[in-house]
XYZ file of N, CA, C and O in Angstrom:
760
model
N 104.874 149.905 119.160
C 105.548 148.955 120.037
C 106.391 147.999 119.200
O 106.397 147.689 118.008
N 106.909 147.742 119.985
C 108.582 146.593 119.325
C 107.404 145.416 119.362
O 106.670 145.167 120.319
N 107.423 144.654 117.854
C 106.955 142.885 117.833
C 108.127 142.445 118.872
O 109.183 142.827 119.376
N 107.199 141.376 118.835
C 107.766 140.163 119.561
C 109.050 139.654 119.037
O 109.206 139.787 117.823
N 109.989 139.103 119.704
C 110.771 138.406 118.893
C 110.932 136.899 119.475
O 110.529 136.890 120.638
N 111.438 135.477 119.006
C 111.522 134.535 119.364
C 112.678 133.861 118.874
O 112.962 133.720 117.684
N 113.355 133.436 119.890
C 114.504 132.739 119.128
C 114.548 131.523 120.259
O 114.096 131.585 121.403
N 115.243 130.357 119.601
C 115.482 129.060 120.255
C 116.210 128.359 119.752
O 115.973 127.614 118.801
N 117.465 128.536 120.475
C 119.132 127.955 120.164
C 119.185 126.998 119.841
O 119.881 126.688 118.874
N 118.258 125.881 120.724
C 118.452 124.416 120.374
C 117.390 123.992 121.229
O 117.093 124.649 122.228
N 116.671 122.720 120.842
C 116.357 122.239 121.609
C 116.159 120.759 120.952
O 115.930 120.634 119.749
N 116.273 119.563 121.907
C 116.939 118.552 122.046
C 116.576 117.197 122.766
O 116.907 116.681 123.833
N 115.651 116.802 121.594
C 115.021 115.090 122.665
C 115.915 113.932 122.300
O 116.538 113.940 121.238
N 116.005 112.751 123.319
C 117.045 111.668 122.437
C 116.497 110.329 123.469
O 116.156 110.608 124.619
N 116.451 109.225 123.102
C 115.611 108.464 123.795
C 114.386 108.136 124.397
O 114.005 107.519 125.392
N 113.777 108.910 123.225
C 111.908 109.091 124.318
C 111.687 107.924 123.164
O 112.240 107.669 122.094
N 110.443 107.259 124.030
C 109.816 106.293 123.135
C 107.869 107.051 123.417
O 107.236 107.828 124.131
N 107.718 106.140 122.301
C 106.428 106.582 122.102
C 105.413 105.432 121.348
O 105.374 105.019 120.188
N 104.689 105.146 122.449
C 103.914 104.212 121.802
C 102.007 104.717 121.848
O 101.445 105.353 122.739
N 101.470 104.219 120.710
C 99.962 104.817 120.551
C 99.553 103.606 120.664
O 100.415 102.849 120.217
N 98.172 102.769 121.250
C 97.034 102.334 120.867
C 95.539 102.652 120.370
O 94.746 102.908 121.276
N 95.031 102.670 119.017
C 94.336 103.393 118.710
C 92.972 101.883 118.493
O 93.076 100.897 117.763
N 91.909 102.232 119.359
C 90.577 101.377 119.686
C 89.736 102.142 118.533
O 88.523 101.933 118.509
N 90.120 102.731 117.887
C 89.157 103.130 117.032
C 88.677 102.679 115.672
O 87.656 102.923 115.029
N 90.197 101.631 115.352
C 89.939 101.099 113.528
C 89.359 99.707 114.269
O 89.203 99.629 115.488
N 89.065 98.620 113.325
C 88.806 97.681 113.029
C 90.467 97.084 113.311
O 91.519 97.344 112.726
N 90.205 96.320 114.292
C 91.321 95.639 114.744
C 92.144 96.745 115.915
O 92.514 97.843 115.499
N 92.307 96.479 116.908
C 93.204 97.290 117.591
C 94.874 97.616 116.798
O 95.733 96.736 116.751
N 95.071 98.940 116.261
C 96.173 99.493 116.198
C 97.288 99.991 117.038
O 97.068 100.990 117.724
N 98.369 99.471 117.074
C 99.772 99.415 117.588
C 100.752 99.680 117.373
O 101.631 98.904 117.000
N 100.911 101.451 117.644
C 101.964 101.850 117.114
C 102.929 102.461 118.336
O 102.601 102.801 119.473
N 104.364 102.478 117.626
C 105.160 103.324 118.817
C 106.730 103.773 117.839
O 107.090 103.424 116.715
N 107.264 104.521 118.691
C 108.437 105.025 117.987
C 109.308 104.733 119.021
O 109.023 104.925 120.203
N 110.588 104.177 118.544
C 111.092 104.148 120.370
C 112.672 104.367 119.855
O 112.851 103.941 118.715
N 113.942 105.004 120.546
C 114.826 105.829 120.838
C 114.324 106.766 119.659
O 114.449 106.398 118.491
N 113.709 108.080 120.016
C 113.260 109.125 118.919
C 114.306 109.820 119.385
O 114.573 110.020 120.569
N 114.858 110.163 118.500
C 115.946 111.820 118.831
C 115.420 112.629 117.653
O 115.022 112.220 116.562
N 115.521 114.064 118.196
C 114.762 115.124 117.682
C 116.195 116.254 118.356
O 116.745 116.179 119.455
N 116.540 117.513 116.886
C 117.531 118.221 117.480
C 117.402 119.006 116.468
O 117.459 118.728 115.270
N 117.175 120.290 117.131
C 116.330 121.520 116.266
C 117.067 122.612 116.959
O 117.129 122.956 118.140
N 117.641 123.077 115.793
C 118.778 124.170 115.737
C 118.529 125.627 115.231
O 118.499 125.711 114.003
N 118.309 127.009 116.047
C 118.193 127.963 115.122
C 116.551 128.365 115.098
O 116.302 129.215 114.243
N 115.289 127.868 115.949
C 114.203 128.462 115.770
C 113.625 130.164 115.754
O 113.798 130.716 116.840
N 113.358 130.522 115.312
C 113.313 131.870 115.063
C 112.061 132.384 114.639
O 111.459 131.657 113.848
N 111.397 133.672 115.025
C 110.092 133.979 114.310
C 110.953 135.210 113.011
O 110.237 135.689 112.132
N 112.491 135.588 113.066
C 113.389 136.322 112.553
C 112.777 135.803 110.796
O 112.407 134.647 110.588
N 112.776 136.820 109.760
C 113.445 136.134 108.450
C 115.041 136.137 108.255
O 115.882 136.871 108.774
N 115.201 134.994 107.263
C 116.095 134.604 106.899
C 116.724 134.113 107.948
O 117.913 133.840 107.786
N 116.201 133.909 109.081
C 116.934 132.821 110.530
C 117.056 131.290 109.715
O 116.157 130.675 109.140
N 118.474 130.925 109.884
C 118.828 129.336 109.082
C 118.198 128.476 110.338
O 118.439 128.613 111.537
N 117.293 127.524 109.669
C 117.060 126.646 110.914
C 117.436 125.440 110.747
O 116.931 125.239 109.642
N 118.088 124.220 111.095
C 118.669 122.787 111.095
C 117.532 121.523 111.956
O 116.730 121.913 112.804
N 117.596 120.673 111.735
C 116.236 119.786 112.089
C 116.649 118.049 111.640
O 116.260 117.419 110.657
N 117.473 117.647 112.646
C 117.635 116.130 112.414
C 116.541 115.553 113.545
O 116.451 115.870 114.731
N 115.740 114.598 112.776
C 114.847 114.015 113.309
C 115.354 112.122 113.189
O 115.952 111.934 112.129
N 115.218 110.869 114.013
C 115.427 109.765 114.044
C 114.650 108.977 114.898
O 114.389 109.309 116.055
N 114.305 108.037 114.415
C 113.730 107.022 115.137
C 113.413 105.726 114.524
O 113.285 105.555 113.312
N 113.285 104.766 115.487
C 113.139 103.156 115.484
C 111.701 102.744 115.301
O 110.924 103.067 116.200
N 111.338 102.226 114.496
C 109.701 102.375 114.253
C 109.658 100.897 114.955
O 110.511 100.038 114.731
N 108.386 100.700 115.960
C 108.573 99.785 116.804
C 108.275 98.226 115.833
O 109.133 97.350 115.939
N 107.309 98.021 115.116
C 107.364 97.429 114.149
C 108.007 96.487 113.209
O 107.629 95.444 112.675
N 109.378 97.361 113.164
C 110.379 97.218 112.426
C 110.956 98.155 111.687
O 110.128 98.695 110.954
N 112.301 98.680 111.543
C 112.563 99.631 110.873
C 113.183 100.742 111.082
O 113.799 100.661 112.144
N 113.338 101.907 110.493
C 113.959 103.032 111.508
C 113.608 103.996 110.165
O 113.499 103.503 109.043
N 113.434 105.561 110.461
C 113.679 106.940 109.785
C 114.694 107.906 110.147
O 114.834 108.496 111.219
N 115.325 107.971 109.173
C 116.120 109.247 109.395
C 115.718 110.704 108.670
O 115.607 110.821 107.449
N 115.597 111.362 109.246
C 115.763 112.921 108.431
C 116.186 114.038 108.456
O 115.890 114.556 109.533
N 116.880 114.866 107.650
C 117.721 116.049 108.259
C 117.528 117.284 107.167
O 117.860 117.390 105.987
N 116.688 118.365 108.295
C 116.134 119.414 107.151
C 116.706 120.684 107.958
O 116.636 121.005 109.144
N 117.544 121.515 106.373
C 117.935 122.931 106.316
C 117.477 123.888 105.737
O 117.306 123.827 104.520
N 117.181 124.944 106.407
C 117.020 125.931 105.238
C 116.299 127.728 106.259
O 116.944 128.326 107.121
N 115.320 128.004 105.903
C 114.534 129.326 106.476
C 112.925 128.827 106.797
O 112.355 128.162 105.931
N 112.443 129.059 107.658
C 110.941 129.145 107.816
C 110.400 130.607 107.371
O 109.218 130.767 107.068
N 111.396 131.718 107.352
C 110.310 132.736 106.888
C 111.822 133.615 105.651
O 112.902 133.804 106.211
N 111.731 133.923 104.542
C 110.413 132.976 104.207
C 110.904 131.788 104.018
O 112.109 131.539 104.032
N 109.686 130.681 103.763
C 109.893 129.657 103.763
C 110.888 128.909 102.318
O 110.516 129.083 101.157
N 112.040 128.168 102.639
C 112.668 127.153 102.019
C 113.690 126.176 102.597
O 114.837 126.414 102.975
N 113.143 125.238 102.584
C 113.660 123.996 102.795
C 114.279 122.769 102.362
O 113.835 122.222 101.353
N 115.142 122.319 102.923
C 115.696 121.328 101.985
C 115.946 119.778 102.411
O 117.166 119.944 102.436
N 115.823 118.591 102.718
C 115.491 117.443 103.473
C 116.256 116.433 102.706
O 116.269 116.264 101.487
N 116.825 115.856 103.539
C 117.353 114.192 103.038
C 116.682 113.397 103.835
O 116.483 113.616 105.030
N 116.181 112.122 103.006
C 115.374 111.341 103.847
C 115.917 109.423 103.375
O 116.194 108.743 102.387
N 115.763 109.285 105.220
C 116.409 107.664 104.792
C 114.965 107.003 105.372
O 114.202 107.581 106.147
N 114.845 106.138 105.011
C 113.440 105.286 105.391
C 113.994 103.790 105.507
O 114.112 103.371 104.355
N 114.329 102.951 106.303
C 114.751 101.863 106.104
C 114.160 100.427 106.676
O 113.854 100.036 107.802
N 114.150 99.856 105.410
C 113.013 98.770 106.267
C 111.966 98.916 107.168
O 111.928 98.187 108.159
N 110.820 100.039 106.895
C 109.570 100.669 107.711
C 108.696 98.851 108.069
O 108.781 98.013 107.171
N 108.339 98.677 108.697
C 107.348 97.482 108.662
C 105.840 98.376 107.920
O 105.802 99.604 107.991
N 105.026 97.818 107.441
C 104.185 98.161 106.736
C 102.678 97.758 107.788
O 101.670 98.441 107.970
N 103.024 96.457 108.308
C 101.486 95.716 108.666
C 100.943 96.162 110.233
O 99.856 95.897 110.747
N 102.297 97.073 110.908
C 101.432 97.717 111.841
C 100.217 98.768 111.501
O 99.330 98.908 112.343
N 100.176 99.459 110.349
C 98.942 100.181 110.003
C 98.247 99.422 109.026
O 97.860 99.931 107.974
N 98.065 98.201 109.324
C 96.607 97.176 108.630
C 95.436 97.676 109.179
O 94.480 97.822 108.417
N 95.274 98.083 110.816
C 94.068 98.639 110.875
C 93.710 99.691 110.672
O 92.533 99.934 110.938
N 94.568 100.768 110.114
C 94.017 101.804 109.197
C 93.579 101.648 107.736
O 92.695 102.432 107.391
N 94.107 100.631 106.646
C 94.364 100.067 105.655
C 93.005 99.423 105.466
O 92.345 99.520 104.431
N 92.593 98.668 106.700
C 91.356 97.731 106.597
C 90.337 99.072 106.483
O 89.761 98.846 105.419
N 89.968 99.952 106.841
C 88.920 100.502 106.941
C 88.514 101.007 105.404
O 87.460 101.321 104.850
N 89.699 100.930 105.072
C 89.242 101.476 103.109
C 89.571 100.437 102.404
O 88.895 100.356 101.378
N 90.448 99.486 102.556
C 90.426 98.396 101.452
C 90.009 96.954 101.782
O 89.885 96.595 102.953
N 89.843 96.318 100.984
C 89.260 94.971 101.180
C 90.652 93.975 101.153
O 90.699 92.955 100.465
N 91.424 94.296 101.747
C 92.854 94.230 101.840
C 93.284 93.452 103.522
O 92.619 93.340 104.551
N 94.502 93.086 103.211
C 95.064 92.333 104.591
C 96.360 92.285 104.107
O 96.676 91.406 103.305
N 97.554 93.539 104.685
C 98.733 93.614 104.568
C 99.487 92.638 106.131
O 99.452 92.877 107.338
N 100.011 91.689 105.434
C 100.650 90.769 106.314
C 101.666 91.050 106.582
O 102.027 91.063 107.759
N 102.513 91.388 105.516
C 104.037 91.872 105.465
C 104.524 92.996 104.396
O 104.003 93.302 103.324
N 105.688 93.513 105.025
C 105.838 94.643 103.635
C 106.986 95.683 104.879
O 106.825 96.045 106.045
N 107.914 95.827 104.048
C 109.042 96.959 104.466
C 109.089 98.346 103.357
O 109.590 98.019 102.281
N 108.795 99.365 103.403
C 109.334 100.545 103.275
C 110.426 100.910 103.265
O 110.973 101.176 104.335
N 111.140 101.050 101.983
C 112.181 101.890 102.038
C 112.515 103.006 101.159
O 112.429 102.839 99.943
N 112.862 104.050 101.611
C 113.079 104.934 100.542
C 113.881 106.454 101.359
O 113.598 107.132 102.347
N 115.185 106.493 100.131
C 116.463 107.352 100.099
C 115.936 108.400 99.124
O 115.376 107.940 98.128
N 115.996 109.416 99.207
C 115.795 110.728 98.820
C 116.432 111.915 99.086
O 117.474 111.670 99.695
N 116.273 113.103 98.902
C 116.233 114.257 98.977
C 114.968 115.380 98.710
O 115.067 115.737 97.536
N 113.877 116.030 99.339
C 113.047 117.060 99.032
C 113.310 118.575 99.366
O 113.774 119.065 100.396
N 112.796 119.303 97.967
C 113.006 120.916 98.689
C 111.706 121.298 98.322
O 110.995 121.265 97.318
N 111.634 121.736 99.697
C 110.312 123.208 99.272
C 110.741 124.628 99.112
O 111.829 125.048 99.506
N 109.865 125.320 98.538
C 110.283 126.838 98.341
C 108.996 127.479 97.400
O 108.722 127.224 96.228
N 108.500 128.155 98.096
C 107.339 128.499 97.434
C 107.461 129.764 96.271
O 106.651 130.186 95.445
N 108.915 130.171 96.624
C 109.045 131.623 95.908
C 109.801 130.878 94.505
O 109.607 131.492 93.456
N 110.682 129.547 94.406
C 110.968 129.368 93.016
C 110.602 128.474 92.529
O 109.589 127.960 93.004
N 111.356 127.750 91.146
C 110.477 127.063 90.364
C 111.526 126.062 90.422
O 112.713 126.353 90.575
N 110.894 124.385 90.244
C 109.902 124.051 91.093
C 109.767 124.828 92.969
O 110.490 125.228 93.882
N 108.451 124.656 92.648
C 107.907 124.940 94.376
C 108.544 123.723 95.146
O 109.255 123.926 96.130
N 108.222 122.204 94.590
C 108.433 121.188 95.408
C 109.042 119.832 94.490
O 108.594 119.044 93.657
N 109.882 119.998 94.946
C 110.595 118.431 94.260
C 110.892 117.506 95.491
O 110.670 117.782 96.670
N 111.565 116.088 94.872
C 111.944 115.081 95.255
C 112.448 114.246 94.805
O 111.616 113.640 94.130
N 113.421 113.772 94.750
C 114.497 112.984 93.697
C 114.496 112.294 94.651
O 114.057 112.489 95.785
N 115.171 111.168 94.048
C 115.335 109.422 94.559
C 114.763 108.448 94.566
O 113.930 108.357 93.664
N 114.913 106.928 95.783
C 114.359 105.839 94.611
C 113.398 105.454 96.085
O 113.680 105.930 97.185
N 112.265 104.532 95.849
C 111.498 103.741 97.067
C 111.302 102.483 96.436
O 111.299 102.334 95.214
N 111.113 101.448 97.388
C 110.792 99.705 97.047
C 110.051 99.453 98.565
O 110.339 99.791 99.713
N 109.158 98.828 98.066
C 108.863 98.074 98.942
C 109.554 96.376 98.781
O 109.602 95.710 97.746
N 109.980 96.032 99.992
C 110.275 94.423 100.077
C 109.445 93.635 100.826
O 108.699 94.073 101.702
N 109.595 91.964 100.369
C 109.196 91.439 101.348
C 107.238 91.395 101.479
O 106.762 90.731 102.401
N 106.505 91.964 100.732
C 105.636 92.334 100.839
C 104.350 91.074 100.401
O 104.336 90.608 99.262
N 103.280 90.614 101.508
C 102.336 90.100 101.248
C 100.731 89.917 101.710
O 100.283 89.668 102.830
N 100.032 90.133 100.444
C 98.629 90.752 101.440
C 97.775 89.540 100.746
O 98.212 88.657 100.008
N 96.388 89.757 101.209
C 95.384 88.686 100.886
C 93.931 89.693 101.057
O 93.865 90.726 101.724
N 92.812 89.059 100.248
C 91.808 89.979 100.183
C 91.172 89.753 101.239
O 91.594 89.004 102.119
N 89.802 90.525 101.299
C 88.946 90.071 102.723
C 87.606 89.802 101.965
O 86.556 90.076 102.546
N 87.581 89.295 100.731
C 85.993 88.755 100.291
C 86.663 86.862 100.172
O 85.946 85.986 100.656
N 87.818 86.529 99.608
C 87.465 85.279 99.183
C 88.705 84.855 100.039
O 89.050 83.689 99.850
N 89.346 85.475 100.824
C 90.699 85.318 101.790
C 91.449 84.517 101.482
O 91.707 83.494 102.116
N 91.994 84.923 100.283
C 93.137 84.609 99.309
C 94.109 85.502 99.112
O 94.051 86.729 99.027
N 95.450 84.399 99.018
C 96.600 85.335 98.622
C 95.893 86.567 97.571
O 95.143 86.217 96.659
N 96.193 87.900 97.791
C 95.956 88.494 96.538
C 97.274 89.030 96.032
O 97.387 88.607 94.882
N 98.078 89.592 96.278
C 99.311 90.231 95.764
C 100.671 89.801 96.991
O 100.554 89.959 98.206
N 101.723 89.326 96.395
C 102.963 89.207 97.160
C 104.288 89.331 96.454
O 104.343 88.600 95.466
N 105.738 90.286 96.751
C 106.392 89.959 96.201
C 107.770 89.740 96.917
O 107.855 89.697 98.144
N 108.901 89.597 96.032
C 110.082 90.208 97.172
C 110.556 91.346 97.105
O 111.278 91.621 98.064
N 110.388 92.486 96.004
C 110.964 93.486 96.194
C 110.370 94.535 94.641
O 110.935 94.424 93.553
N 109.647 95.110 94.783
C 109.098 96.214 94.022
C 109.968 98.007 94.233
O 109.795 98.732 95.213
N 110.662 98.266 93.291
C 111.388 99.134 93.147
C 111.160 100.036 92.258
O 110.990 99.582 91.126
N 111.059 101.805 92.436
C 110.773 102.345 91.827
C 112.257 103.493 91.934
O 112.504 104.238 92.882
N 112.950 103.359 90.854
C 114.324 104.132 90.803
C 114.556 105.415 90.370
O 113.829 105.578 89.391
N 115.100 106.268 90.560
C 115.286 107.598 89.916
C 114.038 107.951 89.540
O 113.508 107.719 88.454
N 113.501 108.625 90.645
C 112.084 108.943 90.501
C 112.399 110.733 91.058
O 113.114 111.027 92.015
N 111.743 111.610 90.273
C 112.196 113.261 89.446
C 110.682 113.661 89.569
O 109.878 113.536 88.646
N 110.353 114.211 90.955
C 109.084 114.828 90.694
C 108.909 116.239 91.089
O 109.468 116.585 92.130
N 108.295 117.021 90.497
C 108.042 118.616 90.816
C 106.683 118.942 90.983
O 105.856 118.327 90.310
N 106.345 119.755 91.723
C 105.479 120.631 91.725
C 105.342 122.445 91.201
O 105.833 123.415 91.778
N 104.612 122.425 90.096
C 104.575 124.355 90.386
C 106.053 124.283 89.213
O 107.118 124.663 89.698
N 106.057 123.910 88.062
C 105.717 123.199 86.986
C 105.412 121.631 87.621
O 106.246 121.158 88.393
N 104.764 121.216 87.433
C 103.998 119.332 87.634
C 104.769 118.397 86.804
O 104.922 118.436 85.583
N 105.274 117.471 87.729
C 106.251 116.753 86.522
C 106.977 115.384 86.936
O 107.801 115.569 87.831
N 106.877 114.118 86.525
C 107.278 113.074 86.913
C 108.009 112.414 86.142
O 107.644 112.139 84.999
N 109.333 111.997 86.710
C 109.910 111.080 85.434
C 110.576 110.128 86.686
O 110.811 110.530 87.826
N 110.873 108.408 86.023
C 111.014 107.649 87.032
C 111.873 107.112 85.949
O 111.452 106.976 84.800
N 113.399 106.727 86.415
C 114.011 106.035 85.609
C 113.438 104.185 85.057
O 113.306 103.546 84.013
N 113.204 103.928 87.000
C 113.046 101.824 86.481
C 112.262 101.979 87.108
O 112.291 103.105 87.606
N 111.137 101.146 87.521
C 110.027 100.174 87.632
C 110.107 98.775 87.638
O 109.761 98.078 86.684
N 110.598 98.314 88.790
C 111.387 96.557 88.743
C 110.178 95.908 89.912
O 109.838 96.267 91.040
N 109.742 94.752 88.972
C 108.861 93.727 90.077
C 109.484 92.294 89.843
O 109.480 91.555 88.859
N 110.114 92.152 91.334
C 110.413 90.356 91.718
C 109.863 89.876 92.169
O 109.035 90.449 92.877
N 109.898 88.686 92.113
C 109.556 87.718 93.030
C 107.797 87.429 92.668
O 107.281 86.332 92.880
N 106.979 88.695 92.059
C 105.812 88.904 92.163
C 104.674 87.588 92.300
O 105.123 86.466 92.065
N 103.699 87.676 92.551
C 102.854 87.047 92.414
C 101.792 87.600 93.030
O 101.762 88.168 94.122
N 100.368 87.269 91.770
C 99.109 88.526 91.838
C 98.315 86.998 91.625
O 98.630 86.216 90.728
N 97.339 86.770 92.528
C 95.931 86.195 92.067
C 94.495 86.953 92.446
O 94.271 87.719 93.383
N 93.928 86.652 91.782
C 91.915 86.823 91.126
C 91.358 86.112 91.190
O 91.407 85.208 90.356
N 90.349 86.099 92.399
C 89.633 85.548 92.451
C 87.996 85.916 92.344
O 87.590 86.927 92.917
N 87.062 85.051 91.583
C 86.028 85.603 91.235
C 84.897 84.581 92.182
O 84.842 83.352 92.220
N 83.918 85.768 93.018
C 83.605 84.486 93.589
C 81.816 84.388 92.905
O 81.303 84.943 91.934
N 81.306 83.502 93.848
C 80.148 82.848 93.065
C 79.151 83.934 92.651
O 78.310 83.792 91.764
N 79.372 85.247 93.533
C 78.415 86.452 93.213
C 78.527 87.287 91.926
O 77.660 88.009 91.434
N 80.055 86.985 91.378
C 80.584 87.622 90.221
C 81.601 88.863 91.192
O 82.190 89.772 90.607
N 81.640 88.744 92.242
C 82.721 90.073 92.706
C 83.982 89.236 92.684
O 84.144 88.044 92.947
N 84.934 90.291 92.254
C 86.343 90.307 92.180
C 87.042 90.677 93.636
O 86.779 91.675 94.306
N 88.051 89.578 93.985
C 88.510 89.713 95.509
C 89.793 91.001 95.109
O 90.487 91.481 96.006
């Protein structure tokens, strides 16, 4: 018998919002995505079918993602540009709280790139480009003190592979910083 075949020309979301409340961390979590456009070009169970994939949205928070990926699902290789701009950070404090002794108040995400996958060459997986966080300030949860704040932590020309393993980062820039330690009467470090 003839396989199956599957193909899907396009298909096409643009204005959906999406919001989660999650009762499950420590602190009620509040998330949503709102004008998401999604536009997926070329689905195929075919090899060598080219498939196209711009994904966007407004992170409710603050912020927005862009991303736009080309290439084959079978076999698989892919190729992605990614914009991240001004993400807010402190809507996932109540995921954050459950593993750290941490309290992210403020903090933006950003980060411009490019990633490819491809499992058949070498590297399997890279990613070039730069991320910073801005704006960023947290406090501990033993002595509820500033612990770390800055204005803008930047990590530049950052060259990583997988399948040879391999990292090279041009800069490493901290402004604005400020880190305190506090030791409290038990001898624990906040």
């Amino acid at each position: 018998s003839t396989p199956w075949r599957f193909d899907l020309a396009e298909f096409v979301i643009t204005n959906f919002d999406i919001a989660l409340e999650d009762h499950s961390t420590v602190g009620i979590a509040e998330l949503g995505l709102d004008d998401l456009a999604l536009n997926l070009k070329g689905l195929s169970n075919q090899s060598n079918a080219p498939i196209v994939l711009a994904l966007a949205f407004n992170w409710r928070g603050g912020g927005a993602l862009r991303l736009e990926t080309q290439g084959t699902l079978q076999p698989p290789a892919l190729g992605t540009t990614l914009a991240i701009s001004n993400l807010a950070i402190a809507p996932v404090q109540p995921y954050l709280g459950q593993y750290l002794n941490l309290v992210v108040h403020s903090g933006e995400l950003n980060v411009q790139g490019a990633a490819k996958f491809d499992p058949a060459a070498t590297p399997r997986i890279e990613f070039k480009g730069d991320l910073s966080i801005t704006n960023f300030s947290s406090s501990d949860t033993v002595a509820y003190h500033e612990l770390a704040a800055w204005e803008n932590h930047l990590v530049r020309g950052i060259d990583f592979t997988l399948h040879p393993n391999r990292l090279a980062i041009e800069e490493i820039q901290f402004i604005g910083a400020r880190n305190n330690l506090v030791v409290s009467s038990n001898g624990q470090l906040n």
